[in-house]
C-alpha cells in the first residue's frame, strides 16, 4: 500500500531564504506526483505536476524534482516571501489506481 | 472564471439528519472526486467519478453516497451523518482521470456533526 510522508511537518524561515520541502513515497510504481498549496480555510491549488518520466518541473520561484527509484521528491522555493506561507502537500498517483495518495503536508511560515 | 464550487461552505448539523453537499465545475471536466481532510491523516478519497453515471468507491466510502447525473455536478450525500464524519470536505475535478492532468479543488466544506 502506497504511503506518502512529508518532512518536516512545520518550517519557519525568515524572508529571502531558499528552502527545500521533502516528500517520500514507499512504492516507486507511480504515474505522476503533484505538489499543492493550501491556504488556511481554502482549497488546494496545484503548483506543479511531474510525470514519472520527468526529473523536474519549474514554475517561477518553484522547482520540483522527482527521483522515482528512491521514492523522493523535493520542492525548492527560491527567495521565500511572506506570501509563500501556507501548507504544502504532495500527492502521488500509483499504478493501477485512479486515486491520488496525499502526504500530510508541511506547514511553512515565512516571516519578514 | 474556471472553478470548482461547493455549497455550503460551513454546516453544523445533528446526528442522523440527512444532508447533501453540492459540487459543481464549469470546466467540462470528466473526472470528479470527493476527499475528506482530517488532522494527522491528510486527504483521503471518498468517492470518484470517471464520467456521467460512472462512480466508484475511494478509500473511505462508508457512510457516504454520490451521484453523477450531469457532467458538471457531483453531490455528496450523507444519509445519516455521525460525529465521526465531522471533517473538512473537498471536491475536485480534472479534464480526464488524474493520469496526465492536474486536479482542481473546490474551497472546501467544513462539516460538524453533533
Short mmCIF file of C-alpha atoms in Angstrom, two decimals:
data_model
loop_
_atom_site.label_atom_id
_atom_site.label_comp_id
_atom_site.label_asym_id
_atom_site.label_seq_id
_atom_site.Cartn_x
_atom_site.Cartn_y
_atom_site.Cartn_z
CA UNK A 1 0.00 0.00 0.00
CA UNK A 2 1.36 3.38 -1.02
CA UNK A 3 2.30 5.72 1.81
CA UNK A 4 3.41 9.31 1.38
CA UNK A 5 5.43 11.13 4.02
CA UNK A 6 6.39 14.78 4.23
CA UNK A 7 9.18 16.11 6.38
CA UNK A 8 9.32 18.44 8.16
CA UNK A 9 5.75 18.82 9.37
CA UNK A 10 6.35 22.52 10.01
CA UNK A 11 9.00 25.01 8.99
CA UNK A 12 9.57 28.64 9.90
CA UNK A 13 12.12 30.72 7.97
CA UNK A 14 12.99 34.39 7.50
CA UNK A 15 12.08 36.12 4.30
CA UNK A 16 14.59 35.69 1.48
CA UNK A 17 15.80 32.23 2.34
CA UNK A 18 15.88 29.41 -0.17
CA UNK A 19 14.23 26.32 1.21
CA UNK A 20 13.50 22.70 0.39
CA UNK A 21 10.42 20.68 1.26
CA UNK A 22 10.63 16.90 1.14
CA UNK A 23 8.19 14.23 0.06
CA UNK A 24 8.84 10.49 0.10
CA UNK A 25 6.70 7.59 -1.08
CA UNK A 26 7.01 3.86 -0.44
CA UNK A 27 6.03 2.45 -3.85
CA UNK A 28 8.01 3.75 -6.81
CA UNK A 29 5.42 2.49 -9.33
CA UNK A 30 3.75 5.84 -9.88
CA UNK A 31 2.31 7.68 -12.87
CA UNK A 32 2.95 11.15 -11.53
CA UNK A 33 3.49 13.33 -8.48
CA UNK A 34 1.78 16.62 -7.82
CA UNK A 35 2.58 19.45 -5.41
CA UNK A 36 -0.23 21.57 -3.97
CA UNK A 37 -0.51 24.64 -1.81
CA UNK A 38 -3.28 25.01 0.77
CA UNK A 39 -4.06 28.32 2.43
CA UNK A 40 -5.97 28.35 5.75
CA UNK A 41 -9.68 27.84 5.20
CA UNK A 42 -9.25 27.40 1.49
CA UNK A 43 -8.94 24.67 -1.07
CA UNK A 44 -5.84 23.26 -2.70
CA UNK A 45 -4.06 24.98 -5.55
CA UNK A 46 -1.99 22.87 -7.90
CA UNK A 47 1.60 24.11 -8.14
CA UNK A 48 3.48 21.54 -10.21
CA UNK A 49 2.75 18.18 -11.81
CA UNK A 50 5.68 15.86 -12.60
CA UNK A 51 5.12 12.82 -14.78
CA UNK A 52 7.05 9.66 -13.90
CA UNK A 53 9.26 10.09 -16.97
CA UNK A 54 10.31 13.58 -15.92
CA UNK A 55 13.03 14.61 -13.49
CA UNK A 56 11.86 18.10 -12.63
CA UNK A 57 9.38 20.88 -13.29
CA UNK A 58 9.76 24.61 -12.77
CA UNK A 59 7.30 27.42 -12.29
CA UNK A 60 8.64 30.84 -11.32
CA UNK A 61 10.47 30.54 -8.00
CA UNK A 62 9.37 26.93 -7.57
CA UNK A 63 11.26 23.88 -8.73
CA UNK A 64 10.13 20.33 -8.07
CA UNK A 65 12.31 17.30 -8.64
CA UNK A 66 11.42 13.63 -8.79
CA UNK A 67 13.63 10.62 -8.13
CA UNK A 68 11.25 7.75 -8.69
CA UNK A 69 13.74 4.99 -7.96
CA UNK A 70 14.45 6.31 -4.48
CA UNK A 71 10.86 7.34 -3.83
CA UNK A 72 11.59 11.00 -3.28
CA UNK A 73 10.53 14.42 -4.46
CA UNK A 74 11.64 17.85 -3.34
CA UNK A 75 10.02 21.24 -3.73
CA UNK A 76 12.56 24.03 -3.86
CA UNK A 77 11.34 27.58 -3.15
CA UNK A 78 13.78 30.33 -4.04
CA UNK A 79 13.91 33.68 -2.26
CA UNK A 80 10.97 32.92 0.01
CA UNK A 81 8.37 35.62 0.73
CA UNK A 82 5.73 36.02 3.48
CA UNK A 83 3.12 35.31 0.81
CA UNK A 84 4.56 31.80 0.47
CA UNK A 85 3.28 30.97 3.96
CA UNK A 86 0.87 28.04 3.55
CA UNK A 87 0.70 24.28 3.87
CA UNK A 88 2.35 22.38 1.02
CA UNK A 89 1.07 18.95 0.10
CA UNK A 90 2.45 16.34 -2.24
CA UNK A 91 0.37 13.56 -3.78
CA UNK A 92 1.24 10.55 -5.93
CA UNK A 93 -0.83 8.62 -8.45
CA UNK A 94 0.11 4.96 -8.23
CA UNK A 95 -0.14 2.33 -10.96
CA UNK A 96 -3.46 0.51 -11.26
CA UNK A 97 -5.39 3.18 -9.41
CA UNK A 98 -7.20 6.38 -10.23
CA UNK A 99 -6.62 7.76 -6.76
CA UNK A 100 -4.20 10.38 -5.55
CA UNK A 101 -2.48 9.46 -2.27
CA UNK A 102 -1.63 12.56 -0.25
CA UNK A 103 1.04 13.30 2.30
CA UNK A 104 0.03 15.11 5.49
CA UNK A 105 1.77 18.29 4.42
CA UNK A 106 4.45 20.76 5.54
CA UNK A 107 3.22 23.94 7.16
CA UNK A 108 5.50 26.77 6.05
CA UNK A 109 5.75 30.16 7.70
CA UNK A 110 7.92 32.87 6.17
CA UNK A 111 8.38 35.83 8.48
CA UNK A 112 9.50 39.34 7.45
CA UNK B 1 -13.76 32.06 -14.31
CA UNK B 2 -12.87 28.36 -14.34
CA UNK B 3 -13.61 26.94 -10.92
CA UNK B 4 -14.99 24.24 -8.69
CA UNK B 5 -17.69 25.44 -6.32
CA UNK B 6 -19.05 23.78 -3.20
CA UNK B 7 -22.07 24.56 -1.08
CA UNK B 8 -22.46 25.06 1.75
CA UNK B 9 -19.04 26.20 2.91
CA UNK B 10 -19.89 25.61 6.56
CA UNK B 11 -22.50 23.31 8.05
CA UNK B 12 -23.38 22.28 11.58
CA UNK B 13 -25.93 19.51 11.88
CA UNK B 14 -27.08 16.78 14.23
CA UNK B 15 -26.64 13.03 14.10
CA UNK B 16 -28.99 11.31 11.68
CA UNK B 17 -30.22 14.32 9.76
CA UNK B 18 -29.67 13.72 6.04
CA UNK B 19 -27.60 16.32 4.22
CA UNK B 20 -26.19 16.99 0.78
CA UNK B 21 -23.07 18.92 -0.12
CA UNK B 22 -23.14 20.13 -3.70
CA UNK B 23 -20.18 20.35 -6.04
CA UNK B 24 -20.17 21.94 -9.46
CA UNK B 25 -17.43 22.60 -12.02
CA UNK B 26 -17.60 24.77 -15.14
CA UNK B 27 -14.58 23.35 -16.97
CA UNK B 28 -16.30 20.44 -18.74
CA UNK B 29 -14.17 18.02 -16.74
CA UNK B 30 -14.90 14.32 -16.97
CA UNK B 31 -13.33 13.25 -13.69
CA UNK B 32 -14.62 14.39 -10.29
CA UNK B 33 -13.94 13.20 -6.77
CA UNK B 34 -14.59 13.86 -3.11
CA UNK B 35 -12.00 13.94 -0.34
CA UNK B 36 -12.10 14.45 3.37
CA UNK B 37 -9.24 16.04 5.27
CA UNK B 38 -8.56 15.22 8.91
CA UNK B 39 -5.66 16.30 11.15
CA UNK B 40 -2.79 13.83 11.01
CA UNK B 41 -4.48 11.76 8.30
CA UNK B 42 -4.19 14.05 5.32
CA UNK B 43 -6.66 13.93 2.45
CA UNK B 44 -8.43 10.66 1.79
CA UNK B 45 -10.62 9.96 -1.19
CA UNK B 46 -14.27 9.12 -0.52
CA UNK B 47 -15.72 8.54 -4.00
CA UNK B 48 -14.78 9.37 -7.55
CA UNK B 49 -16.48 9.52 -10.92
CA UNK B 50 -14.83 8.90 -14.28
CA UNK B 51 -17.79 10.34 -16.18
CA UNK B 52 -21.56 10.72 -16.11
CA UNK B 53 -23.29 7.75 -14.48
CA UNK B 54 -19.93 6.19 -13.57
CA UNK B 55 -18.93 6.31 -9.90
CA UNK B 56 -16.67 4.20 -7.73
CA UNK B 57 -15.54 3.94 -4.13
CA UNK B 58 -12.39 5.57 -2.87
CA UNK B 59 -10.57 4.73 0.32
CA UNK B 60 -13.22 5.79 2.86
CA UNK B 61 -16.68 5.44 1.26
CA UNK B 62 -18.61 4.16 4.30
CA UNK B 63 -21.49 6.43 5.27
CA UNK B 64 -21.46 8.40 2.02
CA UNK B 65 -23.29 8.29 -1.30
CA UNK B 66 -22.73 10.16 -4.54
CA UNK B 67 -24.42 10.58 -7.87
CA UNK B 68 -23.28 11.86 -11.26
CA UNK B 69 -26.35 12.59 -13.35
CA UNK B 70 -24.80 15.56 -15.11
CA UNK B 71 -21.21 16.17 -16.10
CA UNK B 72 -20.84 19.36 -14.09
CA UNK B 73 -22.36 18.23 -10.78
CA UNK B 74 -21.21 15.65 -8.25
CA UNK B 75 -23.13 15.91 -4.97
CA UNK B 76 -22.02 14.16 -1.78
CA UNK B 77 -24.85 12.71 0.29
CA UNK B 78 -24.74 11.75 3.95
CA UNK B 79 -27.90 9.76 4.59
CA UNK B 80 -27.42 9.53 8.36
CA UNK B 81 -24.48 11.65 9.47
CA UNK B 82 -22.50 10.67 12.55
CA UNK B 83 -19.96 12.63 14.62
CA UNK B 84 -17.03 10.75 13.04
CA UNK B 85 -17.96 12.41 9.75
CA UNK B 86 -17.05 15.79 11.18
CA UNK B 87 -14.34 16.89 8.78
CA UNK B 88 -13.26 19.25 6.04
CA UNK B 89 -14.54 18.07 2.67
CA UNK B 90 -13.11 18.90 -0.74
CA UNK B 91 -14.48 18.30 -4.19
CA UNK B 92 -12.01 18.09 -7.07
CA UNK B 93 -12.14 17.73 -10.83
CA UNK B 94 -9.81 17.17 -13.77
CA UNK B 95 -10.22 17.02 -17.53
CA UNK B 96 -9.53 13.30 -17.54
CA UNK B 97 -8.54 10.88 -14.79
CA UNK B 98 -5.50 12.13 -12.89
CA UNK B 99 -3.08 10.23 -15.10
CA UNK B 100 -1.91 13.27 -17.03
CA UNK B 101 -3.98 16.05 -15.63
CA UNK B 102 -3.88 18.41 -12.69
CA UNK B 103 -6.65 18.22 -10.18
CA UNK B 104 -8.59 21.39 -9.42
CA UNK B 105 -10.06 21.69 -5.95
CA UNK B 106 -13.06 23.48 -4.55
CA UNK B 107 -12.78 25.78 -1.50
CA UNK B 108 -13.90 23.12 0.97
CA UNK B 109 -16.91 22.47 3.19
CA UNK B 110 -16.39 22.33 6.92
CA UNK B 111 -18.94 19.93 8.39
CA UNK B 112 -19.63 19.49 12.09
CA UNK B 113 -21.96 16.68 13.20
CA UNK B 114 -23.14 16.98 16.80
#
